[in-house]
Amino acid sequence: MNAHGVPTYLPAGERPGPRGRRARNRPPRPGHRRRGPLLPGFGRPTRLDFADVSTLHGDDQLLLTTLQGVVNRRRPRLYFNYGPENYDTAWLDGTGARITRHDRPLDLIARYRGEARGAILHDPAVPDSVNVATTLAGLENAVAATAEQAAEHGFTVLTDLRGRFDPGDVLATYRWQLENLFPRCTKALLSGLPPTRTVRVEDVRWREVARETERIRDSSNRQVRTFDLSQELTGQDGVYLRFQDSLGDDGWGASVGSVVVKADGTQIASFTPGTDAETPYLFDGLNSAIGGDANRFADGGNYFIYRFTAPAGTRQLLVEVDLWNQFLVTATTTAPTRVEPFPYFRDYTVAMRAMVFWLPPSGETGALLDEILSEVRPTTPYAGWFSNDVAGEWGGVDRASQHAVEVVPADYYMNATVHAGVQARVSDRVRPRPRTTLRDRVYLTLTVGEGDNIQYCQRRMRQIWDDPARGQVPTNWTVSPLLAEIGPALLAYYQRTATDHDLLIAGPSGAGYTYPGSWPRDALDAYTALTGRFLRRTGMDLVYAYNHRNAAGDGWVAFDERIAASYRKNTPLRGIIQSWETGDLQAAPAGLPLIGNFSPQGKAQEYRDTLVRHIEGWDGGRPLFIAGAVNAWNWAPGDIAELGELLGDPFEIVRGDAFFELLGEVMNNRA
């Protein structure tokens, strides 16, 4: 997350529904309690056909993943590895199944074709038809495919979506689905998945145009810069201009406020990011986001690319860019990416017969998203993610929260139909809390974020967790307690291999990512009761939490007495770490200890220097408590170990449970 800023939203209320009726907008039921599993499995896998699909085109991955959903709904038998990192392979042994490896993954289509009734043809000219085809595949026991794939593999065509939808009318596509398919879909799960992804083309040669080498995080280097792209005019397919983060370890990458393009002095393009005027030139924006200043930005390993075509005979091409923060700008004459269907997590949506859609959470699409969210009961999970429009993550999660729906970030969660059925012992106990004695020290607890993302728990977390340097410094690791259902072997692995210095705590904000302050008042207890159920099941008693943004959109709203009382009544929590960035939040609403996290930038040395500045003015005559955030995407256990070595007296790093025991003692003494 970043401080670029987004707007907040008012409660949704009723909106016109399908076929001209009023949306049911079912009111949350006071005291509602969900029965049965939240994220069910489809039986225990005993034998798995495994294949590596990482080199296949997205069309083939889409066909195989939807086939996986049909097959695994009856009994999990198909399992795939999707990337060169082999994250999916690492979890194979934990399934407990007998594995048969296949070198030719497409041969599995013939083996299992008889279990699918046929194919739903998506329209290559309408990207969102991939989601409609996925929904229909679940309802019809079918695969999503192109016409060519259906013919090649011998599938009967059940529904042909080609030509059915207007490529420029996303709203009409998803409204048709809401009216015609949603009545047949499960109401136990909603899923938001991007219909397409961008794939990098190999061996593209980039020329560096500009680079910021200093750590600039305050827009102080903002200015209009002119880039001469004349030497790229030799290309036959236009000029591609890419913006990235020059220092990808702290989340303050290239930010663009406006673009003007001139060919031999004549203006041929002018636009502000996020507007219709930008659309013809935005070649690849899926890995970027729109900020509150009408700027497009890309942090960490993300990027965005514009494509400009100059008139024939142009001799000079200049691009004027309002640009700031840590930018890296490069240019090429070769198309650097291609667009393919986004295949991930669709096995689970097909098996569940869930409706799949992709609606940016602002404007007219946000209103339709509200309408869909209003059609399900409180605590129904929304599994997937949100687009990077001006509202993005914060706006999407806030809208879901307003409708008493929690978010399960799952768009990159692979083989969910297998993992949900694995029989693994999830413990309801944690390692004994270290003994602590309250002294006049600076107590620091370090928390690795992102654990609400179940795909992070499956992928990036496994990578850094297996680092031999882990366990040298007390560390809190956020994970999703929902893994107890949709990935019990994953959670059991982390529990089993944790050292005495590792503590698993719930990611934001409990049983699914949500902003409790945005929930309807009579539905909040349903969410905290659900959270309590999963915390008791997994032995967790701390939660890392978010809440909705303030009216200015530049900070968070602290949990109040009502929210804390709901957690205290329904969960076993001993404390809450709330996202706060500046760290200057410490309270005990409803008697529940609450502290805001502190988010220094950079790696270990810079982090340490920031902490030292942060405690200036502390007289050493009383205990001081700091909850420190650790960036899961840029840090590894070696970085945490380095920080531990750099932090001497008066700092003491402690596990979160010991931290809150001491903090609670201080708060009780003050009371």
XYZ file of N, CA, C and O in Angstrom, residues 222 243 253-259 271-273 278 290 293-298 304 306 320-324 329:
112
model
N 9.245 16.597 -8.445
C 8.206 16.662 -9.479
C 8.477 17.806 -10.444
O 8.648 18.955 -10.040
N 7.415 2.949 -17.635
C 7.707 3.624 -16.373
C 7.748 2.576 -15.262
O 6.818 1.785 -15.103
N 7.508 4.331 -6.432
C 7.980 4.288 -7.808
C 7.503 5.447 -8.654
O 6.941 6.427 -8.172
N 7.739 5.323 -9.970
C 7.417 6.372 -10.929
C 5.962 6.794 -10.821
O 5.055 5.966 -10.757
N 5.734 8.092 -10.819
C 4.385 8.651 -10.764
C 4.249 9.696 -11.857
O 5.065 10.617 -11.956
N 3.212 9.546 -12.688
C 3.003 10.414 -13.851
C 1.688 11.170 -13.697
O 0.637 10.572 -13.444
N 1.776 12.518 -13.862
C 0.583 13.349 -13.725
C -0.026 13.790 -15.035
O -1.216 14.091 -15.104
N 0.773 13.855 -16.105
C 0.254 14.232 -17.416
C 1.290 13.886 -18.473
O 2.480 13.732 -18.176
N 0.830 13.748 -19.716
C 1.705 13.423 -20.837
C 1.284 14.242 -22.053
O 0.093 14.332 -22.371
N -2.844 13.951 -22.456
C -3.806 13.285 -21.579
C -3.355 13.318 -20.125
O -2.183 13.538 -19.819
N -4.346 13.101 -19.268
C -4.133 12.917 -17.833
C -4.456 11.466 -17.508
O -5.452 10.929 -18.004
N -3.651 10.779 -16.708
C -3.923 9.380 -16.373
C -5.304 9.176 -15.767
O -5.823 10.027 -15.038
N -6.531 9.013 -22.020
C -5.344 8.174 -21.856
C -5.490 6.825 -22.541
O -4.502 6.230 -23.010
N -4.003 4.062 -10.180
C -4.313 5.488 -10.261
C -4.378 6.052 -8.846
O -5.041 5.496 -7.970
N -4.210 11.998 -6.897
C -3.868 13.226 -7.611
C -4.040 13.063 -9.115
O -3.405 13.767 -9.903
N -4.884 12.120 -9.528
C -5.073 11.808 -10.950
C -3.732 11.458 -11.592
O -3.415 11.875 -12.698
N -2.949 10.686 -10.883
C -1.643 10.253 -11.364
C -1.634 8.738 -11.500
O -2.327 8.028 -10.772
N -0.853 8.236 -12.443
C -0.635 6.796 -12.554
C 0.731 6.486 -11.965
O 1.714 7.176 -12.246
N 0.797 5.434 -11.139
C 2.067 5.104 -10.502
C 2.292 3.599 -10.513
O 1.347 2.803 -10.647
N 3.557 3.214 -10.391
C 3.943 1.808 -10.339
C 5.080 1.663 -9.339
O 6.144 2.256 -9.525
N 4.149 0.415 -16.012
C 3.110 0.680 -17.007
C 3.778 1.173 -18.276
O 4.891 1.714 -18.250
N 3.208 3.078 -22.196
C 2.442 3.810 -23.202
C 2.988 3.475 -24.590
O 4.179 3.175 -24.756
N 6.609 14.999 -23.312
C 6.714 15.812 -22.106
C 5.893 15.141 -21.001
O 4.691 14.945 -21.156
N 6.573 14.791 -19.909
C 5.931 14.011 -18.849
C 6.058 14.729 -17.512
O 7.168 15.093 -17.096
N 4.930 14.946 -16.860
C 4.920 15.426 -15.472
C 5.228 14.219 -14.605
O 4.388 13.331 -14.413
N 6.454 14.168 -14.031
C 6.987 12.935 -13.462
C 7.644 13.200 -12.108
O 8.303 14.236 -11.938
N 7.490 12.265 -11.170
C 8.124 12.439 -9.869
C 8.339 11.097 -9.169
O 7.962 10.051 -9.667
N 12.671 5.247 -16.562
C 11.947 5.361 -17.824
C 12.789 4.714 -18.915
O 13.976 5.036 -19.071
